[in-house]
GROMACS .gro file of C-alpha atoms in nm:
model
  309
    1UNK     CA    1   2.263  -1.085   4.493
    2UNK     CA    2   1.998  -1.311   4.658
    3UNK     CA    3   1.836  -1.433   4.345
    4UNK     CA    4   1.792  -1.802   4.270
    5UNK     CA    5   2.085  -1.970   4.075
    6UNK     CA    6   1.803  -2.013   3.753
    7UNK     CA    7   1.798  -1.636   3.739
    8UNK     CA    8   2.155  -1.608   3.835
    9UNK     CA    9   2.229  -1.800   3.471
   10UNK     CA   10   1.968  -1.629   3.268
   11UNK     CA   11   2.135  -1.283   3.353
   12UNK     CA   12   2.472  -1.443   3.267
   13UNK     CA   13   2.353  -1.464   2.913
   14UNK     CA   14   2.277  -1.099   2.891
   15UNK     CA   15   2.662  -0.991   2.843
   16UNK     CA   16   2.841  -0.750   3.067
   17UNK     CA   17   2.664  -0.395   3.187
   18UNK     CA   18   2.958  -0.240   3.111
   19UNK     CA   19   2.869  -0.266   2.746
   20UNK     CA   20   2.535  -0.169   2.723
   21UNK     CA   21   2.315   0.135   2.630
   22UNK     CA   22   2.036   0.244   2.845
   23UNK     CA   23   1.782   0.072   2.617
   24UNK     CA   24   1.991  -0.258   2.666
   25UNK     CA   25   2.012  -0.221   3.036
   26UNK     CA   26   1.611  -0.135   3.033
   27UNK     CA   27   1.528  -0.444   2.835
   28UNK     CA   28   1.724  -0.713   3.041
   29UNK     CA   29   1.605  -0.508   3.394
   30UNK     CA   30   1.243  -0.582   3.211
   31UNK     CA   31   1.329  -0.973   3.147
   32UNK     CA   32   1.520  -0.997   3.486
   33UNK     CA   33   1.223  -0.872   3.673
   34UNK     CA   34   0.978  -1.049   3.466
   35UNK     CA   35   1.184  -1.411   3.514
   36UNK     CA   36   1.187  -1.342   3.924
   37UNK     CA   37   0.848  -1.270   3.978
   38UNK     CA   38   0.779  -1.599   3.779
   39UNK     CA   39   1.007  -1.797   4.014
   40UNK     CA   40   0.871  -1.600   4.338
   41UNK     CA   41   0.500  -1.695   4.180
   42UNK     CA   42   0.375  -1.385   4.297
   43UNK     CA   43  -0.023  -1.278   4.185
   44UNK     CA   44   0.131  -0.971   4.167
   45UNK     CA   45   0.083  -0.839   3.779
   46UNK     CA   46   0.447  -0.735   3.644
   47UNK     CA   47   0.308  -0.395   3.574
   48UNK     CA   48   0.221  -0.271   3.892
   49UNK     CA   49   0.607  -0.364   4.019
   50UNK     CA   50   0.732  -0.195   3.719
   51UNK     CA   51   0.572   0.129   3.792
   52UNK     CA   52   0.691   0.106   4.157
   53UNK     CA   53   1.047   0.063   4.050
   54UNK     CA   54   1.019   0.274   3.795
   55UNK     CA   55   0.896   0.576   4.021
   56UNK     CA   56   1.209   0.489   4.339
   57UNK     CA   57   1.514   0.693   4.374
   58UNK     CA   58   1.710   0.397   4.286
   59UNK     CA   59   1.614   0.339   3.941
   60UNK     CA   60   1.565   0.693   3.830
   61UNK     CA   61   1.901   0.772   3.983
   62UNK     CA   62   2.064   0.437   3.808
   63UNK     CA   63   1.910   0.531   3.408
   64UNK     CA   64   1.992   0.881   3.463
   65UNK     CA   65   2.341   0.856   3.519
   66UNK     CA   66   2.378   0.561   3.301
   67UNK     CA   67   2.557   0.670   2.985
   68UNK     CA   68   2.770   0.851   3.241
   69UNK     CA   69   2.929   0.547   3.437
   70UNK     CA   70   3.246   0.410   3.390
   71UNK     CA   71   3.240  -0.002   3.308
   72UNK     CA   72   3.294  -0.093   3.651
   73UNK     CA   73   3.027   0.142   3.802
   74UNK     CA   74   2.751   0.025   3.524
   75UNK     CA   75   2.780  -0.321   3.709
   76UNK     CA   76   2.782  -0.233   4.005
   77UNK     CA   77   2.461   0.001   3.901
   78UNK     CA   78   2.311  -0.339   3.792
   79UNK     CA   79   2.365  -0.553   4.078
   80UNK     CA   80   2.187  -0.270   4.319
   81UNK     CA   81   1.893  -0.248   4.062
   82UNK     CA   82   1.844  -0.635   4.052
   83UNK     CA   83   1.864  -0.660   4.457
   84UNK     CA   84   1.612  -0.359   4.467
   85UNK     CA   85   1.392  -0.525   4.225
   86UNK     CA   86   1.390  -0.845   4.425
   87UNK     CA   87   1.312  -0.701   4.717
   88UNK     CA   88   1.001  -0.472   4.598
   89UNK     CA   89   0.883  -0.815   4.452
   90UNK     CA   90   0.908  -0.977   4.760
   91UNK     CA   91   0.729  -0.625   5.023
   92UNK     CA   92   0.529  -0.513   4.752
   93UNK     CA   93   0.465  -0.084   4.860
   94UNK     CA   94   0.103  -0.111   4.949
   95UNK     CA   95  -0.048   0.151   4.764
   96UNK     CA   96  -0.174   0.220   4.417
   97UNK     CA   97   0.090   0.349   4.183
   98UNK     CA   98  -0.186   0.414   3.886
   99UNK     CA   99  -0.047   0.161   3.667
  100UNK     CA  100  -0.362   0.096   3.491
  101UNK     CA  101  -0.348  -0.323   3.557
  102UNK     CA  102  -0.682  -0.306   3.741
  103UNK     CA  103  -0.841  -0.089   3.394
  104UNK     CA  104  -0.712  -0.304   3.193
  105UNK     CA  105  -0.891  -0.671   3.327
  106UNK     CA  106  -1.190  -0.569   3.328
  107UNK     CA  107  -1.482  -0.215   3.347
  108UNK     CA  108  -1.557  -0.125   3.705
  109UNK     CA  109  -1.928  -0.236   3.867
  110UNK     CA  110  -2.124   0.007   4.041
  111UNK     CA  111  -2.248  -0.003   4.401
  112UNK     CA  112  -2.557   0.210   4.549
  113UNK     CA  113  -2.279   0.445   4.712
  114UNK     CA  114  -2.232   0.572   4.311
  115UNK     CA  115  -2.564   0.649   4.286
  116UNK     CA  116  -2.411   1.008   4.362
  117UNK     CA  117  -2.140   1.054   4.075
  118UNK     CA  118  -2.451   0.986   3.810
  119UNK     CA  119  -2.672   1.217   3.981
  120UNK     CA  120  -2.408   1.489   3.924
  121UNK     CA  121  -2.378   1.378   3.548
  122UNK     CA  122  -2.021   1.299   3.618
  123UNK     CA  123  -2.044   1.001   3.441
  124UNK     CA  124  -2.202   0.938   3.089
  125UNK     CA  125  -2.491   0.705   3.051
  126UNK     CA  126  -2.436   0.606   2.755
  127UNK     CA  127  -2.070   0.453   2.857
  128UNK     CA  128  -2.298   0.264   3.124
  129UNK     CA  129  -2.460  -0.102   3.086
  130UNK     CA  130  -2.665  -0.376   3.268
  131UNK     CA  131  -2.554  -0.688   3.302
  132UNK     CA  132  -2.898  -0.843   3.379
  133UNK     CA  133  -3.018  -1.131   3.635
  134UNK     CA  134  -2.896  -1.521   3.527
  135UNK     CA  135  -2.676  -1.377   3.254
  136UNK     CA  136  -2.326  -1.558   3.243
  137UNK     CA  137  -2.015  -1.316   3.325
  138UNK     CA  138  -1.647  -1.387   3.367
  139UNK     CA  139  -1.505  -1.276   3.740
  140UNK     CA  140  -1.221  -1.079   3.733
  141UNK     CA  141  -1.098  -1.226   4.066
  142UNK     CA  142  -1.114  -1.593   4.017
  143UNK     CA  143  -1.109  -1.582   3.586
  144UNK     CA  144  -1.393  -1.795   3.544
  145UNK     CA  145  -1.734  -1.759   3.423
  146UNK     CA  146  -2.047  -1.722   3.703
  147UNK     CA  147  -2.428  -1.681   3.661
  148UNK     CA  148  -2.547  -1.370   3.795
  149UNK     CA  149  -2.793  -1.411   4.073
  150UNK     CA  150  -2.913  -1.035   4.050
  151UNK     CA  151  -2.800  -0.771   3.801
  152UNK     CA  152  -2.553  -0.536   3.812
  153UNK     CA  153  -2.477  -0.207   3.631
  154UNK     CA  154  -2.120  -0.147   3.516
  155UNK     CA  155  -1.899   0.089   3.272
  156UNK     CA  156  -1.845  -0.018   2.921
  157UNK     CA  157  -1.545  -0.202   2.809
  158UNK     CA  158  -1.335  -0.143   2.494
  159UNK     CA  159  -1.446  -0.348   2.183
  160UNK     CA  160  -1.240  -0.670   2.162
  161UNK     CA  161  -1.080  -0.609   2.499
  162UNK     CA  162  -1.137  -0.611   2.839
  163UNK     CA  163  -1.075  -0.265   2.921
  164UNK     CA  164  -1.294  -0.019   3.083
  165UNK     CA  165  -1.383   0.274   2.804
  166UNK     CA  166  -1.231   0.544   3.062
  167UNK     CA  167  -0.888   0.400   3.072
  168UNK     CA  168  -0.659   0.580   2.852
  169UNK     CA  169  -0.412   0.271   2.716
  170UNK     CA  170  -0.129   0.548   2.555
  171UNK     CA  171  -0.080   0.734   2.879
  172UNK     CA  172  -0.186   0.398   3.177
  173UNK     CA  173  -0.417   0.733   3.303
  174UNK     CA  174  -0.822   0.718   3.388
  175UNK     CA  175  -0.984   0.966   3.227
  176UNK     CA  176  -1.230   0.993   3.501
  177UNK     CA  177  -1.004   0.929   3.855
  178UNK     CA  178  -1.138   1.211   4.015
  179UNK     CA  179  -1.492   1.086   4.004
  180UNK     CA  180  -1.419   0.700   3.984
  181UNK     CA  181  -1.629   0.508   4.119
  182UNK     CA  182  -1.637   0.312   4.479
  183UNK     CA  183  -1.470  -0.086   4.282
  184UNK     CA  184  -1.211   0.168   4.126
  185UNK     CA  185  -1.110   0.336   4.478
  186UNK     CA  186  -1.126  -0.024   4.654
  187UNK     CA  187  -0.894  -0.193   4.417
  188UNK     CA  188  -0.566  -0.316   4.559
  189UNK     CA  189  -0.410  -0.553   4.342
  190UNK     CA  190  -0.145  -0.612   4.673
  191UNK     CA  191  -0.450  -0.710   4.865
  192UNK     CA  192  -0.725  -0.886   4.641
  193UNK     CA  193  -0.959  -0.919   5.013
  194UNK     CA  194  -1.029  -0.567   4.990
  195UNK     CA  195  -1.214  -0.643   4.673
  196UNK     CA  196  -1.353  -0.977   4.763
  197UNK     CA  197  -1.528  -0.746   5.072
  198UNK     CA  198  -1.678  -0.472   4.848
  199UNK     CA  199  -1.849  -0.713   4.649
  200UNK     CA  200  -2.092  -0.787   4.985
  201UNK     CA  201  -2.167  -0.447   4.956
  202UNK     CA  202  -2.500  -0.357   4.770
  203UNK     CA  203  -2.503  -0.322   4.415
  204UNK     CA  204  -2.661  -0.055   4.225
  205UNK     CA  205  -2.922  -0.119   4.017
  206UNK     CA  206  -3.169   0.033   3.714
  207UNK     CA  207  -3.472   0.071   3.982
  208UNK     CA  208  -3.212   0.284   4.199
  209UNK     CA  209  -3.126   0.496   3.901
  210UNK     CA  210  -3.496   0.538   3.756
  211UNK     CA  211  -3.669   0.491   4.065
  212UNK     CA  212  -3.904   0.807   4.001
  213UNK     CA  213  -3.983   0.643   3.571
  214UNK     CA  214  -4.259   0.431   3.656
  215UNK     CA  215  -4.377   0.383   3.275
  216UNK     CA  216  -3.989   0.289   3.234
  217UNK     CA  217  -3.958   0.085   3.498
  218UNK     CA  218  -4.286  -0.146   3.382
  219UNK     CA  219  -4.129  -0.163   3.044
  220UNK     CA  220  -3.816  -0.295   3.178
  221UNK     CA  221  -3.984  -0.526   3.369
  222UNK     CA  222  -4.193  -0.638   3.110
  223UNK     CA  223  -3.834  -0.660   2.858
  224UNK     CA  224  -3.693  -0.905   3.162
  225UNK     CA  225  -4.007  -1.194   3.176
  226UNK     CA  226  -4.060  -1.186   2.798
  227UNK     CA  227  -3.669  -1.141   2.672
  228UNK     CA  228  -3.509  -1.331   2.973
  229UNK     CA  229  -3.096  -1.474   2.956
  230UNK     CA  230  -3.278  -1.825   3.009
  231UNK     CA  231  -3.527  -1.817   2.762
  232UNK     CA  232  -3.275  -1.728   2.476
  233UNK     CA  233  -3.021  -2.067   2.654
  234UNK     CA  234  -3.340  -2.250   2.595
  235UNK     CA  235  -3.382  -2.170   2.249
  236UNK     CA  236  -3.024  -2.238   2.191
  237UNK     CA  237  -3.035  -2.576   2.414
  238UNK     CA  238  -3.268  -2.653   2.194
  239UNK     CA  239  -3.111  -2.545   1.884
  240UNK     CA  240  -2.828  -2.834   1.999
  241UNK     CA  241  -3.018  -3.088   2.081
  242UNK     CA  242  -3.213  -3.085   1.721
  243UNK     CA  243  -2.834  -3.051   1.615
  244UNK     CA  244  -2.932  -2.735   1.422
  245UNK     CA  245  -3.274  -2.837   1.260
  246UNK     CA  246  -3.459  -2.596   1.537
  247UNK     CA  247  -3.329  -2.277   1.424
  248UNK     CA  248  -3.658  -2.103   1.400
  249UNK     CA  249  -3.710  -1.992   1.779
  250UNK     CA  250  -3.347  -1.870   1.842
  251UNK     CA  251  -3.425  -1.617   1.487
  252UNK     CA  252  -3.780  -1.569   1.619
  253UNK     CA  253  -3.641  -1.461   1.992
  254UNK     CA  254  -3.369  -1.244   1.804
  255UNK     CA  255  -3.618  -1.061   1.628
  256UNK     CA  256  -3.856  -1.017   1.877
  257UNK     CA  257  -3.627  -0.883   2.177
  258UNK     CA  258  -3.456  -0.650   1.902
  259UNK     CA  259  -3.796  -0.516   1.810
  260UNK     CA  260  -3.883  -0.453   2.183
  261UNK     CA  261  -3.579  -0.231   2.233
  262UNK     CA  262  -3.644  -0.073   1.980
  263UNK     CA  263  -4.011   0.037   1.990
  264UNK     CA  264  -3.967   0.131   2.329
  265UNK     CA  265  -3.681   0.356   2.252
  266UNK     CA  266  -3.884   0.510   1.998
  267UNK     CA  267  -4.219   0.551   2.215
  268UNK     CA  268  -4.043   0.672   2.520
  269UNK     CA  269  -3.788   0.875   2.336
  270UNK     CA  270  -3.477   0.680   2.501
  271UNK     CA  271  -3.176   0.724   2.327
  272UNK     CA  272  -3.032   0.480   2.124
  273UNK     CA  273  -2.680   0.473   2.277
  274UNK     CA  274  -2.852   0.406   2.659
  275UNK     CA  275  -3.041   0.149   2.540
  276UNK     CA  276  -2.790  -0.099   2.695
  277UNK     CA  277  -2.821   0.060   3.039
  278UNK     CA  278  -3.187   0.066   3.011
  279UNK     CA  279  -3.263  -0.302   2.865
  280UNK     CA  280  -2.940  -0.471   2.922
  281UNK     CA  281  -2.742  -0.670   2.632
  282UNK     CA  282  -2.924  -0.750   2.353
  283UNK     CA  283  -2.990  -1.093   2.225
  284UNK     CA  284  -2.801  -1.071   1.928
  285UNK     CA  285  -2.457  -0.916   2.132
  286UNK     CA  286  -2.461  -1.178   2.376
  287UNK     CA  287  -2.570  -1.520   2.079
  288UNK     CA  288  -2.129  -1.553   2.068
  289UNK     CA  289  -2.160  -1.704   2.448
  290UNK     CA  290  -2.364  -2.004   2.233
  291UNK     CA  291  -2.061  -2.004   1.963
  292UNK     CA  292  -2.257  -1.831   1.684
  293UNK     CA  293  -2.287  -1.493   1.516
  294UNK     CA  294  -2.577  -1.300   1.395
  295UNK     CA  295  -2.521  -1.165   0.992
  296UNK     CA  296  -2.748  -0.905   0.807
  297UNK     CA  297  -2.823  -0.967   0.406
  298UNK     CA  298  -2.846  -0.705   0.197
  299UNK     CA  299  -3.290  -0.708   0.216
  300UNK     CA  300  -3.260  -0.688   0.605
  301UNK     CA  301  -3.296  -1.025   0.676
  302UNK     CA  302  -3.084  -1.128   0.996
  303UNK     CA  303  -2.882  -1.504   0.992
  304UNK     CA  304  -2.745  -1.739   1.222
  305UNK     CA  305  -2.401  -1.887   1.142
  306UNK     CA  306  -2.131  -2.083   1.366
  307UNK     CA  307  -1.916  -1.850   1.475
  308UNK     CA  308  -1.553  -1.996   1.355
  309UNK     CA  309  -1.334  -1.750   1.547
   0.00000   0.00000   0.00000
């Protein structure tokens, strides 16, 4: 075995192979695997060298013939599954093994070369939204939060997660692989550059999608200069800096940008569920980046409160 002495004692604790079941041996192959890539400080995500190992002769052969083995052939079993593990850690297979890691941090953006796979209705617009210009979004690659200098258009994530709305969490499958889009098919979480070089790559946007909508196009427009991402930080900067006494224009703004979504939905018969494509975010989804939450009374009337979660 060529794994570091720290690793070497943690496996000592797990007993002898000999002894165990196959859900014993999967369990400490699971801790094992997840203590060496830790050690190795791979950016690797456990998951995606899981599936790998999971899918090679080795292991399949090794859990098949488990309850099978005699004592002395369970360990050495073991010690060829721990040196194979160590060694797909360390010349990672570099293709995608569909283990769902890239689904799972974060919804795919779309470039102009998807433009196609909505024409063809392959993809729902209503499981589409726009992340609009200056609003504040967290990068997938580097895990920190950046200002958007244009806007993009992306699929929807899962409520309370991360996780794009296509990904199917029970089986690690996309619902939609056949007809992902361009991020999806560039993804390499072996090779995070191939990513990093897609994103130069022009992004689709609304105009792109209703280019021949004028009427829709003017409204949107019109949505962006009077319900702008910096005009609601204003309110809220200065919301802070009355510490809480200037209330009024953050509720006013609220109201106002939900009223304009609405009436134009109803005037240009655009469906509710795409009016998140179509006007981006709405004031009131996006008043948690401030640390506060919007509440509804019984008579209608919409509150502000801190947001204690």
């Amino acid at each position: 075995m060529t794994s570091s002495n720290s690793t070497r004692n943690r496996m000592d604790t797990m007993g002898y192979p000999g002894d165990w079941d196959v859900e014993t041996l999967r369990r400490n192959w699971l801790e094992f695997l997840t203590s060496f890539m830790k050690e190795t400080e791979t950016s690797l995500p456990l998951k995606r060298v899981q599936y790998q190992l999971e899918q090679s002769i080795t292991y399949q052969e090794i859990e098949n013939r488990w309850p099978r083995m005699s004592a002395s052939e369970r360990l050495d079993a073991w010690k060829r599954l721990l040196e194979s593990s160590e060694q797909v850690v360390r010349e990672i297979l570099p293709t995608c093994v569909q283990c769902g890691e890239c689904c799972r941090r974060s919804a795919p953006t779309l470039h102009r070369e998807d433009l196609e796979i909505l024409r063809q209705e392959k993809i729902p617009w209503n499981q589409l939204l726009t992340l609009r210009k200056g609003e504040p979004v967290r990068s997938p690659q580097e895990d920190k939060l950046i200002f958007l200098l244009d806007e993009r258009i992306k699929f929807r994530e899962k409520e309370g997660s991360q996780e794009c709305v296509f990904f199917d969490n029970t089986t690690d499958q996309c619902m939609i692989y056949a007809d992902r889009p361009l991020q999806c098919r560039a993804q390499a979480c072996w090779d995070p550059s191939q990513s990093k070089e897609l994103a130069t790559q022009p992004y689709l946007s609304r105009r792109d999608i209703l280019q021949s909508v004028e009427i829709l196009l003017k409204m949107m427009e019109e949505h962006d200069e009077r319900c702008s991402f910096a005009k609601l930080h204003a309110a809220f900067k200065k919301l802070e800096d009355s510490k809480g006494e200037n209330i009024d224009e953050v509720l006013q703004l609220l109201a106002y940008e939900d009223h304009f979504r609405h009436f134009a939905a109803e005037q240009l018969n655009i469906p509710e569920d795409t009016l998140d494509l179509v006007f981006g975010r709405s004031f009131a989804e996006m008043v948690p980046i401030f640390g506060f939450r919007v509440t509804e009374e019984p008579d209608g009337t919409r509150c502000l409160v801190a947001d204690r979660g």
